[in-house]
Amino acid sequence: PTNGEFAAAIAVAPSQTYYYRCYASNTVGDAWAVATTGLVSAPVGVTRTWAGSNDWNEGTNWTPAGVPAANDRVVIGSGLTILSNAVYVDVLVVSNAATLVLSNWTTRVTAAGDVSVLSGGTITLPPAFRDSEMSNRVWIACSNLSLAAGAAIDADAKGWRGGLDTTYPASGPGAGGVTWAGGGYGGR
């Protein structure tokens, strides 16, 4: 709401009722339109299906072409998809032999609806990292997260790698082997 102020354009949220009046001015004079109301509808998204390899942000990797938008239903049915930034979608489905790699600390999948990982689908991270490399995490925000039998969210051995010598041993609350460590409380 502009509360009586003039605005060339305002941002509105879907499924909200707004009250507005328009002001017009020309050489004949000035006038306010009669007050009216309007319901703003959310834009209708499309179903975007993964048809490429590697980079989520390459529009030609999707059918129909274009990087998924916040109101799109996203289906990754096969192949490897690498996501390196925060994205907003309506629904996300990872299925069959598909793998979605969340490749850095700020990478987040936010879905207005559900995120489903179906049988054979995997959400994972890149290999374990050292201090000089980008850290990673699985960060998913959604209404419902479904993980089917045979599906995986795999962060096993994908945490801080540690060192190859005694200066930086692989240690921490999830201490693993000499050259790799798990995330959080328990990796390998």
C-alpha atoms as a printed R data frame, in Angstrom:
    type eleno elety resid chain resno       x       y       z
1   ATOM     1    CA   PRO     A     1   0.000   0.000   0.000
2   ATOM     2    CA   THR     A     2   1.152   3.471  -0.767
3   ATOM     3    CA   ASN     A     3  -1.151   5.141   1.791
4   ATOM     4    CA   GLY     A     4  -2.128   8.030  -0.434
5   ATOM     5    CA   GLU     A     5   1.294   8.476  -2.007
6   ATOM     6    CA   PHE     A     6   1.823   8.439  -5.762
7   ATOM     7    CA   ALA     A     7   3.490   5.352  -7.209
8   ATOM     8    CA   ALA     A     8   4.246   4.439 -10.804
9   ATOM     9    CA   ALA     A     9   4.334   0.755  -9.863
10  ATOM    10    CA   ILE     A    10   3.923  -1.232  -6.675
11  ATOM    11    CA   ALA     A    11   4.670  -4.849  -5.809
12  ATOM    12    CA   VAL     A    12   1.703  -6.916  -4.717
13  ATOM    13    CA   ALA     A    13   1.397 -10.421  -3.304
14  ATOM    14    CA   PRO     A    14  -0.800 -13.122  -4.863
15  ATOM    15    CA   SER     A    15  -4.133 -14.036  -3.240
16  ATOM    16    CA   GLN     A    16  -4.523 -10.660  -1.560
17  ATOM    17    CA   THR     A    17  -7.327  -8.134  -1.955
18  ATOM    18    CA   TYR     A    18  -6.207  -4.580  -2.640
19  ATOM    19    CA   TYR     A    19  -8.170  -1.324  -2.675
20  ATOM    20    CA   TYR     A    20  -6.988   1.260  -5.119
21  ATOM    21    CA   ARG     A    21  -7.841   4.498  -6.929
22  ATOM    22    CA   CYS     A    22  -6.182   5.866 -10.011
23  ATOM    23    CA   TYR     A    23  -5.253   9.498 -10.471
24  ATOM    24    CA   ALA     A    24  -5.118  11.024 -13.938
25  ATOM    25    CA   SER     A    25  -3.835  14.411 -14.980
26  ATOM    26    CA   ASN     A    26  -3.754  16.058 -18.411
27  ATOM    27    CA   THR     A    27  -4.307  19.444 -20.043
28  ATOM    28    CA   VAL     A    28  -8.044  19.240 -19.384
29  ATOM    29    CA   GLY     A    29  -7.646  18.731 -15.653
30  ATOM    30    CA   ASP     A    30  -7.038  16.292 -12.823
31  ATOM    31    CA   ALA     A    31  -9.310  13.537 -11.559
32  ATOM    32    CA   TRP     A    32  -9.427  10.582  -9.192
33  ATOM    33    CA   ALA     A    33 -11.127   7.389 -10.338
34  ATOM    34    CA   VAL     A    34 -13.787   5.794  -8.194
35  ATOM    35    CA   ALA     A    35 -12.315   3.521  -5.494
36  ATOM    36    CA   THR     A    36 -12.289  -0.117  -6.520
37  ATOM    37    CA   THR     A    37 -10.926  -3.453  -5.337
38  ATOM    38    CA   GLY     A    38  -9.032  -6.194  -7.032
39  ATOM    39    CA   LEU     A    39  -7.784  -9.682  -6.241
40  ATOM    40    CA   VAL     A    40  -4.254 -10.341  -7.428
41  ATOM    41    CA   SER     A    41  -3.745 -13.811  -8.888
42  ATOM    42    CA   ALA     A    42  -0.457 -15.704  -8.743
43  ATOM    43    CA   PRO     A    43   1.151 -16.207 -12.132
44  ATOM    44    CA   VAL     A    44   0.701 -19.711 -13.483
45  ATOM    45    CA   GLY     A    45   3.960 -21.634 -13.784
46  ATOM    46    CA   VAL     A    46   4.994 -24.375 -16.154
47  ATOM    47    CA   THR     A    47   6.452 -27.822 -15.580
48  ATOM    48    CA   ARG     A    48  10.166 -27.671 -16.369
49  ATOM    49    CA   THR     A    49  11.831 -31.029 -16.940
50  ATOM    50    CA   TRP     A    50  15.589 -31.532 -16.700
51  ATOM    51    CA   ALA     A    51  16.999 -32.437 -20.106
52  ATOM    52    CA   GLY     A    52  20.649 -31.459 -19.743
53  ATOM    53    CA   SER     A    53  23.763 -32.025 -17.721
54  ATOM    54    CA   ASN     A    54  25.457 -30.137 -14.909
55  ATOM    55    CA   ASP     A    55  24.369 -26.480 -14.525
56  ATOM    56    CA   TRP     A    56  20.828 -25.815 -13.210
57  ATOM    57    CA   ASN     A    57  21.173 -22.176 -14.330
58  ATOM    58    CA   GLU     A    58  21.638 -22.977 -18.030
59  ATOM    59    CA   GLY     A    59  18.228 -22.445 -19.629
60  ATOM    60    CA   THR     A    60  18.890 -24.878 -22.486
61  ATOM    61    CA   ASN     A    61  19.155 -27.723 -19.933
62  ATOM    62    CA   TRP     A    62  15.383 -27.518 -19.362
63  ATOM    63    CA   THR     A    63  12.286 -28.425 -21.362
64  ATOM    64    CA   PRO     A    64  10.652 -26.070 -22.110
65  ATOM    65    CA   ALA     A    65  13.794 -23.935 -22.322
66  ATOM    66    CA   GLY     A    66  14.387 -21.514 -19.476
67  ATOM    67    CA   VAL     A    67  15.673 -21.597 -15.925
68  ATOM    68    CA   PRO     A    68  12.873 -22.578 -13.496
69  ATOM    69    CA   ALA     A    69  11.031 -19.688 -11.874
70  ATOM    70    CA   ALA     A    70   9.395 -19.470  -8.454
71  ATOM    71    CA   ASN     A    71   6.015 -20.623  -9.740
72  ATOM    72    CA   ASP     A    72   7.335 -23.582 -11.812
73  ATOM    73    CA   ARG     A    73   6.995 -27.292 -11.101
74  ATOM    74    CA   VAL     A    74  10.483 -28.798 -11.521
75  ATOM    75    CA   VAL     A    75  11.093 -32.437 -12.459
76  ATOM    76    CA   ILE     A    76  14.605 -33.888 -12.522
77  ATOM    77    CA   GLY     A    77  14.027 -37.372 -13.917
78  ATOM    78    CA   SER     A    78  17.558 -38.398 -14.839
79  ATOM    79    CA   GLY     A    79  21.129 -37.171 -15.057
80  ATOM    80    CA   LEU     A    80  23.256 -34.893 -12.900
81  ATOM    81    CA   THR     A    81  22.065 -31.402 -11.943
82  ATOM    82    CA   ILE     A    82  24.421 -29.032 -10.128
83  ATOM    83    CA   LEU     A    83  22.836 -26.155  -8.213
84  ATOM    84    CA   SER     A    84  25.130 -23.417  -6.889
85  ATOM    85    CA   ASN     A    85  22.705 -20.720  -5.707
86  ATOM    86    CA   ALA     A    86  19.422 -20.262  -3.873
87  ATOM    87    CA   VAL     A    87  16.334 -21.056  -5.965
88  ATOM    88    CA   TYR     A    88  12.604 -20.773  -5.462
89  ATOM    89    CA   VAL     A    89  10.208 -23.210  -7.140
90  ATOM    90    CA   ASP     A    90   6.622 -24.320  -6.686
91  ATOM    91    CA   VAL     A    91   7.350 -28.074  -6.480
92  ATOM    92    CA   LEU     A    92  10.525 -30.144  -6.923
93  ATOM    93    CA   VAL     A    93  10.647 -33.833  -7.882
94  ATOM    94    CA   VAL     A    94  13.954 -35.738  -8.081
95  ATOM    95    CA   SER     A    95  13.398 -39.253  -9.425
96  ATOM    96    CA   ASN     A    96  14.738 -42.336 -11.218
97  ATOM    97    CA   ALA     A    97  18.511 -42.125 -11.638
98  ATOM    98    CA   ALA     A    98  18.597 -38.356 -11.076
99  ATOM    99    CA   THR     A    99  21.088 -36.618  -8.791
100 ATOM   100    CA   LEU     A   100  20.788 -33.034  -7.561
101 ATOM   101    CA   VAL     A   101  24.069 -31.681  -6.137
102 ATOM   102    CA   LEU     A   102  23.838 -28.650  -3.795
103 ATOM   103    CA   SER     A   103  27.262 -27.145  -4.324
104 ATOM   104    CA   ASN     A   104  27.951 -24.458  -1.728
105 ATOM   105    CA   TRP     A   105  27.013 -23.087   1.664
106 ATOM   106    CA   THR     A   106  24.404 -20.593   0.393
107 ATOM   107    CA   THR     A   107  22.697 -23.009  -2.005
108 ATOM   108    CA   ARG     A   108  19.090 -23.463  -0.914
109 ATOM   109    CA   VAL     A   109  16.026 -24.990  -2.526
110 ATOM   110    CA   THR     A   110  12.827 -23.282  -1.393
111 ATOM   111    CA   ALA     A   111   9.577 -24.825  -2.597
112 ATOM   112    CA   ALA     A   112   6.161 -23.307  -1.990
113 ATOM   113    CA   GLY     A   113   4.801 -26.861  -2.076
114 ATOM   114    CA   ASP     A   114   6.426 -30.271  -1.850
115 ATOM   115    CA   VAL     A   115   9.916 -31.590  -2.461
116 ATOM   116    CA   SER     A   116   9.817 -35.284  -3.378
117 ATOM   117    CA   VAL     A   117  12.804 -37.558  -3.837
118 ATOM   118    CA   LEU     A   118  11.499 -40.689  -5.523
119 ATOM   119    CA   SER     A   119  13.042 -44.149  -5.749
120 ATOM   120    CA   GLY     A   120  16.483 -43.903  -7.382
121 ATOM   121    CA   GLY     A   121  16.673 -40.134  -6.858
122 ATOM   122    CA   THR     A   122  19.424 -38.497  -4.781
123 ATOM   123    CA   ILE     A   123  20.081 -35.066  -3.313
124 ATOM   124    CA   THR     A   124  23.723 -34.783  -2.316
125 ATOM   125    CA   LEU     A   125  26.801 -32.600  -1.952
126 ATOM   126    CA   PRO     A   126  30.145 -32.398  -3.772
127 ATOM   127    CA   PRO     A   127  33.080 -34.398  -2.338
128 ATOM   128    CA   ALA     A   128  34.605 -33.497   1.041
129 ATOM   129    CA   PHE     A   129  36.363 -30.119   1.241
130 ATOM   130    CA   ARG     A   130  39.403 -28.529   2.889
131 ATOM   131    CA   ASP     A   131  39.759 -25.095   4.485
132 ATOM   132    CA   SER     A   132  40.719 -23.490   1.162
133 ATOM   133    CA   GLU     A   133  37.634 -24.865  -0.605
134 ATOM   134    CA   MET     A   134  33.939 -23.992  -0.545
135 ATOM   135    CA   SER     A   135  31.965 -25.651   2.237
136 ATOM   136    CA   ASN     A   136  28.608 -27.223   1.429
137 ATOM   137    CA   ARG     A   137  25.312 -28.168   3.069
138 ATOM   138    CA   VAL     A   138  21.937 -29.630   2.211
139 ATOM   139    CA   TRP     A   139  19.430 -26.790   2.680
140 ATOM   140    CA   ILE     A   140  15.835 -27.434   1.666
141 ATOM   141    CA   ALA     A   141  12.835 -25.362   2.766
142 ATOM   142    CA   CYS     A   142   9.409 -26.688   1.750
143 ATOM   143    CA   SER     A   143   5.910 -27.527   2.939
144 ATOM   144    CA   ASN     A   144   6.479 -31.292   2.802
145 ATOM   145    CA   LEU     A   145   9.626 -33.318   2.154
146 ATOM   146    CA   SER     A   146   9.019 -36.863   0.904
147 ATOM   147    CA   LEU     A   147  11.789 -39.426   0.678
148 ATOM   148    CA   ALA     A   148  10.649 -42.663  -0.990
149 ATOM   149    CA   ALA     A   149  12.146 -46.108  -0.449
150 ATOM   150    CA   GLY     A   150  15.277 -46.318  -2.583
151 ATOM   151    CA   ALA     A   151  15.784 -42.530  -2.548
152 ATOM   152    CA   ALA     A   152  18.541 -40.694  -0.673
153 ATOM   153    CA   ILE     A   153  19.678 -37.409   0.781
154 ATOM   154    CA   ASP     A   154  23.365 -38.226   0.982
155 ATOM   155    CA   ALA     A   155  25.872 -36.118   2.925
156 ATOM   156    CA   ASP     A   156  27.988 -39.136   3.891
157 ATOM   157    CA   ALA     A   157  31.730 -38.300   3.795
158 ATOM   158    CA   LYS     A   158  30.954 -34.891   2.245
159 ATOM   159    CA   GLY     A   159  31.981 -32.674   5.158
160 ATOM   160    CA   TRP     A   160  35.340 -31.179   6.068
161 ATOM   161    CA   ARG     A   161  38.065 -33.367   4.645
162 ATOM   162    CA   GLY     A   162  40.798 -32.612   7.148
163 ATOM   163    CA   GLY     A   163  44.413 -32.990   6.215
164 ATOM   164    CA   LEU     A   164  46.778 -35.623   4.978
165 ATOM   165    CA   ASP     A   165  49.262 -34.947   7.777
166 ATOM   166    CA   THR     A   166  49.222 -34.377  11.536
167 ATOM   167    CA   THR     A   167  48.898 -30.595  11.140
168 ATOM   168    CA   TYR     A   168  45.246 -30.847  10.069
169 ATOM   169    CA   PRO     A   169  43.959 -34.264  11.033
170 ATOM   170    CA   ALA     A   170  40.416 -35.191  10.123
171 ATOM   171    CA   SER     A   171  38.668 -34.292  13.350
172 ATOM   172    CA   GLY     A   172  35.575 -32.682  14.708
173 ATOM   173    CA   PRO     A   173  32.318 -33.959  16.170
174 ATOM   174    CA   GLY     A   174  31.811 -36.205  13.141
175 ATOM   175    CA   ALA     A   175  35.423 -37.365  12.931
176 ATOM   176    CA   GLY     A   176  36.089 -39.701  10.061
177 ATOM   177    CA   GLY     A   177  39.131 -41.358   8.580
178 ATOM   178    CA   VAL     A   178  42.545 -39.811   7.994
179 ATOM   179    CA   THR     A   179  41.666 -38.100   4.704
180 ATOM   180    CA   TRP     A   180  37.951 -37.403   4.977
181 ATOM   181    CA   ALA     A   181  35.314 -36.575   7.525
182 ATOM   182    CA   GLY     A   182  31.569 -36.466   7.694
183 ATOM   183    CA   GLY     A   183  29.319 -33.579   8.432
184 ATOM   184    CA   GLY     A   184  27.667 -32.835  11.750
185 ATOM   185    CA   TYR     A   185  27.431 -35.652  14.218
186 ATOM   186    CA   GLY     A   186  28.645 -38.821  12.710
187 ATOM   187    CA   GLY     A   187  29.934 -38.996   9.125
188 ATOM   188    CA   ARG     A   188  32.626 -41.525   8.393
